[in-house]
mmCIF file with all atom_site columns, C-alpha atoms in Angstrom:
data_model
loop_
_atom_site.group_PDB
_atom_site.id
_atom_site.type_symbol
_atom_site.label_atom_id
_atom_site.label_alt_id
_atom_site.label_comp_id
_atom_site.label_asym_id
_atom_site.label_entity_id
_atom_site.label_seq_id
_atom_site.pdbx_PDB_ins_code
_atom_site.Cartn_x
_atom_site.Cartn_y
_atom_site.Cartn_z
_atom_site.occupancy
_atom_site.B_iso_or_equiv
_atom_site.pdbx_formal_charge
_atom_site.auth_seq_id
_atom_site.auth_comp_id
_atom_site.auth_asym_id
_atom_site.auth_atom_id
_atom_site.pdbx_PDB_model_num
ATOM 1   C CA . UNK Z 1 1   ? 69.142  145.786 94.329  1.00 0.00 ? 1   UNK Z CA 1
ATOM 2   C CA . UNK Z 1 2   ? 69.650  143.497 96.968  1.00 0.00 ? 2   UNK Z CA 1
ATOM 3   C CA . UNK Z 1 3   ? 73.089  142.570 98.499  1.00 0.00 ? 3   UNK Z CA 1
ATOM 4   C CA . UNK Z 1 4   ? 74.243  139.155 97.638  1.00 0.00 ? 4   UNK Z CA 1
ATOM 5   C CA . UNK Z 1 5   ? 74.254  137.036 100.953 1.00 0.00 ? 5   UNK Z CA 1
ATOM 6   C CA . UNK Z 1 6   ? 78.008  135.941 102.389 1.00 0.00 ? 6   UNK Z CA 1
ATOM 7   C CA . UNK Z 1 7   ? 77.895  132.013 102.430 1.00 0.00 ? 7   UNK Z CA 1
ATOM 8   C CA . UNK Z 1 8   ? 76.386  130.666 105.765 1.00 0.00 ? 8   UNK Z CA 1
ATOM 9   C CA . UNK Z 1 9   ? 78.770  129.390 108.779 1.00 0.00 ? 9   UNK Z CA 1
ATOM 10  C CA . UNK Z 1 10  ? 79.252  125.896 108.668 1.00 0.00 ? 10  UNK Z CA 1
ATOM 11  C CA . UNK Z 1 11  ? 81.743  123.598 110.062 1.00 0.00 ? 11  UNK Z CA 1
ATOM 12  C CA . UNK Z 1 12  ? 82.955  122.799 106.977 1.00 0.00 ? 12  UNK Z CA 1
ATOM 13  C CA . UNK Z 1 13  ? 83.627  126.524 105.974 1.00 0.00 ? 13  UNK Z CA 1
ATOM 14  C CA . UNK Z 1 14  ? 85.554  126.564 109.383 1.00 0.00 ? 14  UNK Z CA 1
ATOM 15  C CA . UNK Z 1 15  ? 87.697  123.577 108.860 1.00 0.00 ? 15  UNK Z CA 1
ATOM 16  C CA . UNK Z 1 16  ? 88.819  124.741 105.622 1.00 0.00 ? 16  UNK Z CA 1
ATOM 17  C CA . UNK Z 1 17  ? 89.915  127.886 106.831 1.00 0.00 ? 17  UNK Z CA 1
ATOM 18  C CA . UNK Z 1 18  ? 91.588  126.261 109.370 1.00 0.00 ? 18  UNK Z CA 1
ATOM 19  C CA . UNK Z 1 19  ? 93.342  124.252 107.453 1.00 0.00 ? 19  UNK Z CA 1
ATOM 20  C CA . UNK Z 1 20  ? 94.433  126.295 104.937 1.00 0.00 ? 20  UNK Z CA 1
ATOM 21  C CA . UNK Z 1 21  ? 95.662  128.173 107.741 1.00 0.00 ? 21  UNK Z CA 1
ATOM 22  C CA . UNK Z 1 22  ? 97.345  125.568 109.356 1.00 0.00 ? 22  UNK Z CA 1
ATOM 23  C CA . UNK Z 1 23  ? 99.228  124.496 105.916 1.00 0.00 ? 23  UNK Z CA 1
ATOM 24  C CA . UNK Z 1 24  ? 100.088 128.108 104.987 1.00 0.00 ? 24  UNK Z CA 1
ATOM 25  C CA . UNK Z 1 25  ? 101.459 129.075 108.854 1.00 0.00 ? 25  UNK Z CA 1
ATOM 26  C CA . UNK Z 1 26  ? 101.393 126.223 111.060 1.00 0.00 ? 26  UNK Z CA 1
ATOM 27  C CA . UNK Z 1 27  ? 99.298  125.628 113.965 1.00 0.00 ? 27  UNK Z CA 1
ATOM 28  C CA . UNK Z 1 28  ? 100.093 128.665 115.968 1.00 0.00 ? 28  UNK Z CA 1
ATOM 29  C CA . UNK Z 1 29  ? 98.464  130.722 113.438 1.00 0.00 ? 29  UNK Z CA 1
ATOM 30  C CA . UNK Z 1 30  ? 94.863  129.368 114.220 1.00 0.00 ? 30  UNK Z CA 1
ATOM 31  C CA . UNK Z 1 31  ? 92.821  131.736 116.965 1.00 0.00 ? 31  UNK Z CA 1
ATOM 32  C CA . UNK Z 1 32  ? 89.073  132.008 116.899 1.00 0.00 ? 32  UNK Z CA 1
ATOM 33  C CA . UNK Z 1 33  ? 90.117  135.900 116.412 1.00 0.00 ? 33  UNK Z CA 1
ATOM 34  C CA . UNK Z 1 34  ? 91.948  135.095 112.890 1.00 0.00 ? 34  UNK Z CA 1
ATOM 35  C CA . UNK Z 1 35  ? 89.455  132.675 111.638 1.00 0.00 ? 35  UNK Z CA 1
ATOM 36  C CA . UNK Z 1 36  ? 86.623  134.716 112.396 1.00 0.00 ? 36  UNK Z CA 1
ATOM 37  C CA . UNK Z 1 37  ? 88.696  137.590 110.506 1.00 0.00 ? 37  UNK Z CA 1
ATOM 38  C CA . UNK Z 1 38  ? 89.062  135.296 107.489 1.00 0.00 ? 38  UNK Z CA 1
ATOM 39  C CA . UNK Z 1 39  ? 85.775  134.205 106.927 1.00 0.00 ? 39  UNK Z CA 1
ATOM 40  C CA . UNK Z 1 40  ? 84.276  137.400 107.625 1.00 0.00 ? 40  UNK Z CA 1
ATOM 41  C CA . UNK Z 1 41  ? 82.240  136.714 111.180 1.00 0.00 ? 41  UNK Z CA 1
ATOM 42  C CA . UNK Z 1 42  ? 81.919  137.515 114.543 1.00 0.00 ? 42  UNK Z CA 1
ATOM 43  C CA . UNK Z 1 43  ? 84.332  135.668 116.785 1.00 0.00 ? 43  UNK Z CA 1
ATOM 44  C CA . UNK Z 1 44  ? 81.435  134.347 118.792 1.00 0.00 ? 44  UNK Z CA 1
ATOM 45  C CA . UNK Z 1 45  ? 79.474  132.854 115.922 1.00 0.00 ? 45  UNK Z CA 1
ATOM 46  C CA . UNK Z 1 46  ? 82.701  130.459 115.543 1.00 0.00 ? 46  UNK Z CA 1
ATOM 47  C CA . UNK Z 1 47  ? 81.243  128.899 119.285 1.00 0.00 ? 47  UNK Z CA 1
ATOM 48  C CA . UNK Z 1 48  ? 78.090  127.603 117.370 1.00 0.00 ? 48  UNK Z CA 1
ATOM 49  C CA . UNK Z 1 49  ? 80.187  124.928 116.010 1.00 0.00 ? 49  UNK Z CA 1
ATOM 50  C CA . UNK Z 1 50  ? 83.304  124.608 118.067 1.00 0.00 ? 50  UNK Z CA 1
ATOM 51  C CA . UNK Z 1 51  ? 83.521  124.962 121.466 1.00 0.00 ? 51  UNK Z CA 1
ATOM 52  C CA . UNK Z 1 52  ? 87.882  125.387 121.382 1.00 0.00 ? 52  UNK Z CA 1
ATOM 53  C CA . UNK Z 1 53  ? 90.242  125.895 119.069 1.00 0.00 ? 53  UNK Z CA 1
ATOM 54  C CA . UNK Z 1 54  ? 91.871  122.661 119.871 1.00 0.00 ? 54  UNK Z CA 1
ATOM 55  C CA . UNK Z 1 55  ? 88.148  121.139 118.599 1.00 0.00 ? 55  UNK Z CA 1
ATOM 56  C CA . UNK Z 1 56  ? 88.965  122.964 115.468 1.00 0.00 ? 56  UNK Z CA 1
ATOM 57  C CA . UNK Z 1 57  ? 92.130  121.648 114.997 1.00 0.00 ? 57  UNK Z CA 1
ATOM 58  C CA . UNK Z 1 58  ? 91.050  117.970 116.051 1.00 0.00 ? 58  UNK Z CA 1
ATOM 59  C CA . UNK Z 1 59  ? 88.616  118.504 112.733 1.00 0.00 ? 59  UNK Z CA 1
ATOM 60  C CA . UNK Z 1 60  ? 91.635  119.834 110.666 1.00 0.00 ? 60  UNK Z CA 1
ATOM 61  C CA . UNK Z 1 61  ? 93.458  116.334 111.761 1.00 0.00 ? 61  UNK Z CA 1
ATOM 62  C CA . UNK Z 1 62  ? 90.054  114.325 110.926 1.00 0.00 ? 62  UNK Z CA 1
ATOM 63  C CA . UNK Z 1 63  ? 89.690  116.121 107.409 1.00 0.00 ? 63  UNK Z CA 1
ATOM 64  C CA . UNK Z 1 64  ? 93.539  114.966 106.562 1.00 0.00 ? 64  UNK Z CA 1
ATOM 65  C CA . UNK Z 1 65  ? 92.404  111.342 107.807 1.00 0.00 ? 65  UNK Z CA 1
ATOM 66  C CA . UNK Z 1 66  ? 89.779  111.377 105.533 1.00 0.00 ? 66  UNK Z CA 1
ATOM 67  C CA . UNK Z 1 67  ? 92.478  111.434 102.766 1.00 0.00 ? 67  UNK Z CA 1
ATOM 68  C CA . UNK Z 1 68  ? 93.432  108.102 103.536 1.00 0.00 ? 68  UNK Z CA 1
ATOM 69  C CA . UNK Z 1 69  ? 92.658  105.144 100.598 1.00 0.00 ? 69  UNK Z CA 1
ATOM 70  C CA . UNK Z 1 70  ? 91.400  102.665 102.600 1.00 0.00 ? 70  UNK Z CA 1
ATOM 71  C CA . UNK Z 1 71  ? 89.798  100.662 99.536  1.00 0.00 ? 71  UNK Z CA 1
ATOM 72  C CA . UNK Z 1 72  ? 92.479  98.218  100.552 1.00 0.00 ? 72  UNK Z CA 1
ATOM 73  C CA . UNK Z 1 73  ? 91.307  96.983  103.538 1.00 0.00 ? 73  UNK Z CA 1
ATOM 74  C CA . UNK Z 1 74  ? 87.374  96.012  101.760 1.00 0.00 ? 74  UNK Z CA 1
ATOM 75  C CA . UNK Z 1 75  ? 86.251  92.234  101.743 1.00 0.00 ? 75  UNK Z CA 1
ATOM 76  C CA . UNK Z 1 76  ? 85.972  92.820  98.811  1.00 0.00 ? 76  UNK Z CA 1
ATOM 77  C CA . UNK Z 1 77  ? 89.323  93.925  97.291  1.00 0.00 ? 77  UNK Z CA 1
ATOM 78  C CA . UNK Z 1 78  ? 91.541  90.911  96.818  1.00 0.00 ? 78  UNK Z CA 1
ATOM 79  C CA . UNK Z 1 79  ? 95.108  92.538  98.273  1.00 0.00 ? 79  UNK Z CA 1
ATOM 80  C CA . UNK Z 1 80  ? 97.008  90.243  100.782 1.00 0.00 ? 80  UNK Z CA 1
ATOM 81  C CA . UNK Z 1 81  ? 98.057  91.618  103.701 1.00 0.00 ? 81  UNK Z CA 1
ATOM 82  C CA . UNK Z 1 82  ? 100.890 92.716  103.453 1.00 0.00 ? 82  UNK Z CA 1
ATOM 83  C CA . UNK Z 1 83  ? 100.320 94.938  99.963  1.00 0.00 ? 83  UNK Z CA 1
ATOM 84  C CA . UNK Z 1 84  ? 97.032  96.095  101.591 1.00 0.00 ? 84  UNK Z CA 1
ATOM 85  C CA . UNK Z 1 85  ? 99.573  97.608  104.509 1.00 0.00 ? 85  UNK Z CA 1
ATOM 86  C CA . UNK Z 1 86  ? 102.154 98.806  101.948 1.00 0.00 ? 86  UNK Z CA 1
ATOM 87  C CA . UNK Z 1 87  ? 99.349  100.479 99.808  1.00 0.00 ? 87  UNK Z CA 1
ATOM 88  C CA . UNK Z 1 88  ? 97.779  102.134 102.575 1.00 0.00 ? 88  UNK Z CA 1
ATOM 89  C CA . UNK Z 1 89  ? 101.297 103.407 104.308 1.00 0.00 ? 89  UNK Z CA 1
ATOM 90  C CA . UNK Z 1 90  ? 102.093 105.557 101.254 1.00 0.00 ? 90  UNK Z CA 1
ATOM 91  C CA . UNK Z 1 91  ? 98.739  106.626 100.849 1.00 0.00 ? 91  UNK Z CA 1
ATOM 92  C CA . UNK Z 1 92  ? 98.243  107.640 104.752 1.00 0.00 ? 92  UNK Z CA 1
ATOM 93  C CA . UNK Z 1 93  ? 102.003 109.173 104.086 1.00 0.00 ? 93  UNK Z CA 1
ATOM 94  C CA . UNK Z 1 94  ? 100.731 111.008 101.478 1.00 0.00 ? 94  UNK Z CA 1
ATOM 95  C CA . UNK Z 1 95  ? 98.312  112.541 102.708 1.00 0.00 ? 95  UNK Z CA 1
ATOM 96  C CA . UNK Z 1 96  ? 100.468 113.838 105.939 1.00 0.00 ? 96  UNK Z CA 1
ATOM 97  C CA . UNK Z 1 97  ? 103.700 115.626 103.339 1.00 0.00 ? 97  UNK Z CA 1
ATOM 98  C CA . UNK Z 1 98  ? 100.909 117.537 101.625 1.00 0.00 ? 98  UNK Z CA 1
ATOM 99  C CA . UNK Z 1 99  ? 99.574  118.483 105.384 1.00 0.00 ? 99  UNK Z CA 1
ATOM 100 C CA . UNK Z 1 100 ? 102.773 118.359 107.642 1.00 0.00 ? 100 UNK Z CA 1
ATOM 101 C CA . UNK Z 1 101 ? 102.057 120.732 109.863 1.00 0.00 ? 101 UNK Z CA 1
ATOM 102 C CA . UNK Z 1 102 ? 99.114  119.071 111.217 1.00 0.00 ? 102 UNK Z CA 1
ATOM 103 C CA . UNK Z 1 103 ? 100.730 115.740 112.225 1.00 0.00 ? 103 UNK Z CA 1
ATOM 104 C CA . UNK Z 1 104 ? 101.705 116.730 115.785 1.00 0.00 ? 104 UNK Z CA 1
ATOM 105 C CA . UNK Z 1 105 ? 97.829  116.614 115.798 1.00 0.00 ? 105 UNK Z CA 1
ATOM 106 C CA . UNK Z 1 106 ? 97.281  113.254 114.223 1.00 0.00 ? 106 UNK Z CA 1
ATOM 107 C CA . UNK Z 1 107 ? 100.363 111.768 116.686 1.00 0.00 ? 107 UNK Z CA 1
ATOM 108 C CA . UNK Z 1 108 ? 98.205  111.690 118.992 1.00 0.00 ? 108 UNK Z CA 1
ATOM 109 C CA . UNK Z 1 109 ? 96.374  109.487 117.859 1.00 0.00 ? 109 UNK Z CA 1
ATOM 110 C CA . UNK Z 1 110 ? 92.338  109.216 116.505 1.00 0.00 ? 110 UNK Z CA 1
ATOM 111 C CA . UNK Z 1 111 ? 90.486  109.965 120.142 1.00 0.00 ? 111 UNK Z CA 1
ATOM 112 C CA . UNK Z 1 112 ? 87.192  110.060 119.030 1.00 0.00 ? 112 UNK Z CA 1
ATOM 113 C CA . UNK Z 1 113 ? 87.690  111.276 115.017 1.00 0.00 ? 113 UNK Z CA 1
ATOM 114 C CA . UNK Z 1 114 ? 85.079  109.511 113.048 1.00 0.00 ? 114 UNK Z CA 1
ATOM 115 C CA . UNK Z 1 115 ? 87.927  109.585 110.232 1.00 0.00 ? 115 UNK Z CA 1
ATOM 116 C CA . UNK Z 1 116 ? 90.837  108.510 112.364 1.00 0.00 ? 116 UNK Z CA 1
ATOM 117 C CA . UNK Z 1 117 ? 88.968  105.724 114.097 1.00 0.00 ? 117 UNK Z CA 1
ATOM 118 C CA . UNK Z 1 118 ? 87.560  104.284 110.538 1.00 0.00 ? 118 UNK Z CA 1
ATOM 119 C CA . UNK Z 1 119 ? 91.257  104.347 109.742 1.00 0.00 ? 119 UNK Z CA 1
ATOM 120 C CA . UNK Z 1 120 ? 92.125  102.251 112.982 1.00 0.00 ? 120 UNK Z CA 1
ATOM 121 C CA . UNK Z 1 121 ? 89.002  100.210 112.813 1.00 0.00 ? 121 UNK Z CA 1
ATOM 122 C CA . UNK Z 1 122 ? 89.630  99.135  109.076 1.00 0.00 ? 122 UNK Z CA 1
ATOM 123 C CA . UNK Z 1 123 ? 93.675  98.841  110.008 1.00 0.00 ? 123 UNK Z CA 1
ATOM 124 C CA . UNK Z 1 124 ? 92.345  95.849  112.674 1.00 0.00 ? 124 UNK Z CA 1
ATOM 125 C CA . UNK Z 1 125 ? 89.586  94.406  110.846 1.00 0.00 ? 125 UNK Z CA 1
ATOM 126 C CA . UNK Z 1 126 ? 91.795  93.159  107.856 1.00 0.00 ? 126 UNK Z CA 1
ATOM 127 C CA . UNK Z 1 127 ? 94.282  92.425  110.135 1.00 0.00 ? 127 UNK Z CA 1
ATOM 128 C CA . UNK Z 1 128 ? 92.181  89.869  111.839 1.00 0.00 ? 128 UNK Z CA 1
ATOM 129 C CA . UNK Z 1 129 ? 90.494  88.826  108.968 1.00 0.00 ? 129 UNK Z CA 1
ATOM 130 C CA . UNK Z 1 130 ? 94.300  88.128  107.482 1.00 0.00 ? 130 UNK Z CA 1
ATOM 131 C CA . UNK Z 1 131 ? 94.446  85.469  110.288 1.00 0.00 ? 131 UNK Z CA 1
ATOM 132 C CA . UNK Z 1 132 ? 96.216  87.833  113.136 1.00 0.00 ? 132 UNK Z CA 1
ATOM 133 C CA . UNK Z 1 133 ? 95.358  87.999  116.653 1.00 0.00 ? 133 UNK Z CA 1
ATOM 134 C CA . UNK Z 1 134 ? 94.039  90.672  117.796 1.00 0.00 ? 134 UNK Z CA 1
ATOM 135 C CA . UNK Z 1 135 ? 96.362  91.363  120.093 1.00 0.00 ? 135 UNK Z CA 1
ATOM 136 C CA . UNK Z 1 136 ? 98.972  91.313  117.121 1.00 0.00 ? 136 UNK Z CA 1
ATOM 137 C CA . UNK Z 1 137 ? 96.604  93.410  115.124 1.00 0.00 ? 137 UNK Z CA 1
ATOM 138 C CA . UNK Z 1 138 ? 96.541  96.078  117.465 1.00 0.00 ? 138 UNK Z CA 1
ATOM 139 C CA . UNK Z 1 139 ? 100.616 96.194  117.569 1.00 0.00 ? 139 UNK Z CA 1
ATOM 140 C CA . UNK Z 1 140 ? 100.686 96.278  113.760 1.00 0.00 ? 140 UNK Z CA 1
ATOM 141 C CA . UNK Z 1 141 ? 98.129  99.103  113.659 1.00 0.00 ? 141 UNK Z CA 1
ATOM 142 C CA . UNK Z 1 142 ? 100.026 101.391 116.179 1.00 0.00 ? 142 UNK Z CA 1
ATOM 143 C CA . UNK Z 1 143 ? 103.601 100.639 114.466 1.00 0.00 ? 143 UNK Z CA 1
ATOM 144 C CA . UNK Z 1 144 ? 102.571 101.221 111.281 1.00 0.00 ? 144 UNK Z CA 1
ATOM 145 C CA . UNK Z 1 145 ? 101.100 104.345 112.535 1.00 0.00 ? 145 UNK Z CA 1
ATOM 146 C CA . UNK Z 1 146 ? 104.403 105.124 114.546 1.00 0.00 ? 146 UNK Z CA 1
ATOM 147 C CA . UNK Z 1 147 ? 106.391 104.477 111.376 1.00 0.00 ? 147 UNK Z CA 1
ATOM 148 C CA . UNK Z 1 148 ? 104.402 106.827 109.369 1.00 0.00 ? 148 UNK Z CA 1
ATOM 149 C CA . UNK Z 1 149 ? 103.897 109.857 111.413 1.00 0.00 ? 149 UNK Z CA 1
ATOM 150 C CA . UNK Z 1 150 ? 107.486 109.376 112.256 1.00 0.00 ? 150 UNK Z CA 1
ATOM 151 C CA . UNK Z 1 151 ? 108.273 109.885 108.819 1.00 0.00 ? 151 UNK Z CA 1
ATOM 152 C CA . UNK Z 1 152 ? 106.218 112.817 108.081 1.00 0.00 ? 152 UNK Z CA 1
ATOM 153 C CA . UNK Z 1 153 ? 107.316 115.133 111.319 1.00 0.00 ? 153 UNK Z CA 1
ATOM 154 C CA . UNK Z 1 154 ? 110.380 116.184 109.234 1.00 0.00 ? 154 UNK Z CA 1
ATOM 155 C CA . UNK Z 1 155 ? 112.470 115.807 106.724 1.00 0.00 ? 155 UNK Z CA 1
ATOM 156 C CA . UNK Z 1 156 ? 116.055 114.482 106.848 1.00 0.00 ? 156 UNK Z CA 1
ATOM 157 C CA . UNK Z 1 157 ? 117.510 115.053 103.712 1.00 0.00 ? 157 UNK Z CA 1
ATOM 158 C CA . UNK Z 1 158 ? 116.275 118.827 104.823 1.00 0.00 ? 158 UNK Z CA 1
ATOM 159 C CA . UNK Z 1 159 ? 117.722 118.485 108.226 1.00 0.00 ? 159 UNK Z CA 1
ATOM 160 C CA . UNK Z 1 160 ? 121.524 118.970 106.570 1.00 0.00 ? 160 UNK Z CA 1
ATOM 161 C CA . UNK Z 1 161 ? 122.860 122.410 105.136 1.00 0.00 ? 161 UNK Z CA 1
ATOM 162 C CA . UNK Z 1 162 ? 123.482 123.682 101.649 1.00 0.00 ? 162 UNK Z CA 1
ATOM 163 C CA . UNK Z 1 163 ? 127.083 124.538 102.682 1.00 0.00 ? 163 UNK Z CA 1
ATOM 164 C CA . UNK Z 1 164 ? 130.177 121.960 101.907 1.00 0.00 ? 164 UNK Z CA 1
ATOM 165 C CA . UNK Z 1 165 ? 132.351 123.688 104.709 1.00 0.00 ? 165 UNK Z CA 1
ATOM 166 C CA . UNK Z 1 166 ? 130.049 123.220 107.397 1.00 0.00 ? 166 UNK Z CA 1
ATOM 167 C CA . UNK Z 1 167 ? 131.020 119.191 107.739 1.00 0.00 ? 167 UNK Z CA 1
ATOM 168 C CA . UNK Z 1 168 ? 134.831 119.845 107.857 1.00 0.00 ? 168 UNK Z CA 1
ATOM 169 C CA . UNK Z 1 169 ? 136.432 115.768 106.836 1.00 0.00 ? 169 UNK Z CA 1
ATOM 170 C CA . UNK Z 1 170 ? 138.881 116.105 110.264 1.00 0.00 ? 170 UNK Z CA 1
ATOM 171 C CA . UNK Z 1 171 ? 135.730 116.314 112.721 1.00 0.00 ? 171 UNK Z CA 1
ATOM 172 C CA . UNK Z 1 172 ? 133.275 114.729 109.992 1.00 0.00 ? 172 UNK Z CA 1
ATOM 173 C CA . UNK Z 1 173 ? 134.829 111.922 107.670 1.00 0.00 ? 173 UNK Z CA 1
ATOM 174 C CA . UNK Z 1 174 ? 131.699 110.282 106.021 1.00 0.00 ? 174 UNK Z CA 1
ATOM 175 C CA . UNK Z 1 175 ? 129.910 113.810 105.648 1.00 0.00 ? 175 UNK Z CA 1
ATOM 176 C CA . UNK Z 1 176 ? 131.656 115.016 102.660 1.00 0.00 ? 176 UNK Z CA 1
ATOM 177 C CA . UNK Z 1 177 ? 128.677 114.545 100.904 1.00 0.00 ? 177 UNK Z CA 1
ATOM 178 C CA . UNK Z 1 178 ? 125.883 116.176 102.852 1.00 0.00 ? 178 UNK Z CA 1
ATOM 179 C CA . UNK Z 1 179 ? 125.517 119.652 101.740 1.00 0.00 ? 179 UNK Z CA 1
ATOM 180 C CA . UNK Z 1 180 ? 123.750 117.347 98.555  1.00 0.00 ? 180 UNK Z CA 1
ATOM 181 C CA . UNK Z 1 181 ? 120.743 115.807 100.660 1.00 0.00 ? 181 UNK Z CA 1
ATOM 182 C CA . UNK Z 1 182 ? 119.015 118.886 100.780 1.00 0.00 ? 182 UNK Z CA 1
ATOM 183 C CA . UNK Z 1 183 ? 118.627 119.338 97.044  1.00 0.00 ? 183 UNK Z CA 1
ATOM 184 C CA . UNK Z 1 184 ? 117.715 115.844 96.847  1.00 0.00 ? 184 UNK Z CA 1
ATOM 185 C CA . UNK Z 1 185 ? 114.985 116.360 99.737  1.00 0.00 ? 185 UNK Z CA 1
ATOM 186 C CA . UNK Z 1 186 ? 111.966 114.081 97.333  1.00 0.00 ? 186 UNK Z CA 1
ATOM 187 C CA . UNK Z 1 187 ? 114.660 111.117 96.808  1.00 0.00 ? 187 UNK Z CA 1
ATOM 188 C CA . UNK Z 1 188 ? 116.311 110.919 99.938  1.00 0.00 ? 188 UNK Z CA 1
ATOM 189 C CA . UNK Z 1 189 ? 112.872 110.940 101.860 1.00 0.00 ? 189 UNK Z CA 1
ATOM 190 C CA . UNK Z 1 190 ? 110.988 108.488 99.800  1.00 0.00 ? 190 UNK Z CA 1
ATOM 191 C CA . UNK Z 1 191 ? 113.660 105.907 99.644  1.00 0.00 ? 191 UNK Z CA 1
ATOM 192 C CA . UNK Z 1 192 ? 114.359 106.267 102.948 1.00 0.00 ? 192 UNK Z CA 1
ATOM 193 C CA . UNK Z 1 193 ? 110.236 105.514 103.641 1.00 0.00 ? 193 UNK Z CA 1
ATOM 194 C CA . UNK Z 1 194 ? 110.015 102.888 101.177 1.00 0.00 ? 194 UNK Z CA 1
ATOM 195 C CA . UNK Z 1 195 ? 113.255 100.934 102.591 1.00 0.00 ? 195 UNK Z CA 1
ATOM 196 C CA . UNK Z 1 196 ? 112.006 101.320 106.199 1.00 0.00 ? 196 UNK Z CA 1
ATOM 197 C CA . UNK Z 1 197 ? 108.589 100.005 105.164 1.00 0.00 ? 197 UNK Z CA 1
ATOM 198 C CA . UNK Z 1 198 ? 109.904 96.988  103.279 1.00 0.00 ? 198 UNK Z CA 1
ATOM 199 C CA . UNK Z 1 199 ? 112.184 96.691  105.920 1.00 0.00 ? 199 UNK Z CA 1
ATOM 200 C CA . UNK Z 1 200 ? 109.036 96.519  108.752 1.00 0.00 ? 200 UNK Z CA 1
ATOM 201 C CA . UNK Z 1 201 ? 106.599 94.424  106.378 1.00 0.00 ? 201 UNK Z CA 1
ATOM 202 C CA . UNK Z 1 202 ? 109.283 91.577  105.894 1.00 0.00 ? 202 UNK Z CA 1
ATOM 203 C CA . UNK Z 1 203 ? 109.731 91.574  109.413 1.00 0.00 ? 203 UNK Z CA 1
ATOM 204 C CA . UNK Z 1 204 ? 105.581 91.082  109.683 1.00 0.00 ? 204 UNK Z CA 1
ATOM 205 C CA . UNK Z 1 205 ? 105.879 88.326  106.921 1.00 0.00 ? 205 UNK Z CA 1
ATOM 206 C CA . UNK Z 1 206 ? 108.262 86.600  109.523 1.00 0.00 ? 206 UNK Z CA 1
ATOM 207 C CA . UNK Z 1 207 ? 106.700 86.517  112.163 1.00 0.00 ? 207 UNK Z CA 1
ATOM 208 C CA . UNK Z 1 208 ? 103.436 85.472  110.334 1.00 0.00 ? 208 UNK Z CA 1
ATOM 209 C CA . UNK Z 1 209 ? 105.104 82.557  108.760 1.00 0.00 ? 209 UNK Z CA 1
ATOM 210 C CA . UNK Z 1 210 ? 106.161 81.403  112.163 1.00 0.00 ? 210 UNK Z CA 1
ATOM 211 C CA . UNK Z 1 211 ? 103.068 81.980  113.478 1.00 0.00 ? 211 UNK Z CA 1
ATOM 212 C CA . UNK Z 1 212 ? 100.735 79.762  110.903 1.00 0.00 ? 212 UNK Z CA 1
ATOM 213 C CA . UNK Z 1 213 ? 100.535 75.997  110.833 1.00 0.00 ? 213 UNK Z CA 1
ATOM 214 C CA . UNK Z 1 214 ? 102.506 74.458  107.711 1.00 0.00 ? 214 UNK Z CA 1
ATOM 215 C CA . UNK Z 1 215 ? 99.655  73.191  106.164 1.00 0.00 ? 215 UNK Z CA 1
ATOM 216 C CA . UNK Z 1 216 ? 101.137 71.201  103.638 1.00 0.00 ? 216 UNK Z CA 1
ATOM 217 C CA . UNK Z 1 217 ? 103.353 69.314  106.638 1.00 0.00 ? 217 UNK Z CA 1
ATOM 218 C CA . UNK Z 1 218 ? 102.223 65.410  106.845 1.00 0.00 ? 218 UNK Z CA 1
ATOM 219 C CA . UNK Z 1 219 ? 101.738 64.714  110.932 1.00 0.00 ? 219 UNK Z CA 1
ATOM 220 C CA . UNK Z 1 220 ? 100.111 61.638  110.872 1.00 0.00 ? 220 UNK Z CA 1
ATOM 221 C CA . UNK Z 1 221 ? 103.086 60.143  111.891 1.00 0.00 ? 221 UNK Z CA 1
#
């Protein structure tokens, strides 16, 4: 009887082993050696389809783009601006919490990422189309991507201990109440997001108001 075949190398074998890599142990846990261990191959056969590890992990970073709900930004989909930015903030922040060890990666920006470029060119488009200029659209697309990576690097409810008598009230006053964040990591976090967002998007209403003619003001004199 013959021995069943192992799957065939592929990128996309790679990249998911990579990634669940990267989400189990971080990025220092991805080597050629280790991957090749995991799925079962010769280190060499890995250079067939990457050239570098940091290739790999540029495809880990794309994959997580490609996460992203950018049904928002269509012609077709009848969102204004400013919910088409909300909608696609929590989804892009989404998608970096289930993944955050890979956003150091994605801080970098899309370089040439078919997944992260879609992401910036549909980010500019509607902004444009919105009635932006493009100068403005670019700002908008790089501050709502340093809001949002921002947020996902780490957690602060998580950055304060589980311990009451570490934030003594004579050095600390207003900390008698931080040894709770940490238990309330989801709450904390989100609100914090969603606050900041609102926070950032009313600004962007502002600014667009100021910017666009009153239409409805009589000039004629």
């Amino acid at each position: 009887m013959a021995r069943p075949r192992k799957p065939l190398l592929s990128r996309d074998r790679i990249v998911m082993a990579a990634s669940a890599l990267v989400d189990a142990e971080g990025l220092e846990a991805v080597s050629t050696r280790r991957l090749a261990a995991e799925l079962g191959v010769s280190g060499p056969s890995l250079y067939n389809h990457f050239r570098t590890k940091d290739e790999i992990l540029e495809a880990v970073a794309d994959a997580v783009s490609a996460q992203v709900d950018l049904s928002m930004f269509e012609e077709r989909d009848d969102r204004d601006w400013r919910t088409a930015l909300h909608d696609w903030a929590v989804s892009y922040r989404a998608a970096l919490t289930d993944h955050p060890h890979i956003v150091p990666v994605l801080a970098r920006g899309p370089g040439r990422r078919p997944a992260g470029l879609r992401v910036a060119d549909a980010v500019f488009g509607a902004m444009v189309r919105a009635g932006w200029p493009p100068a403005q659209a670019t700002y908008i697309g790089a501050l709502m991507r340093y809001f949002i990576t921002g947020s996902a690097l780490g957690s602060f409810a998580l950055g304060f201990v589980d311990d009451a008598t570490a934030y003594d009230p004579a050095d600390y006053p207003h900390l008698g109440q931080a040894h709770l964040l940490a238990e309330r990591q989801q709450q904390v976090d989100e609100g914090s997001f969603e606050t900041g967002l609102r926070a950032l998007l009313d600004g962007l209403s502002l600014q667009f108001e100021r910017m666009t003619p009153d239409t409805d003001t009589d000039t004629s004199g």
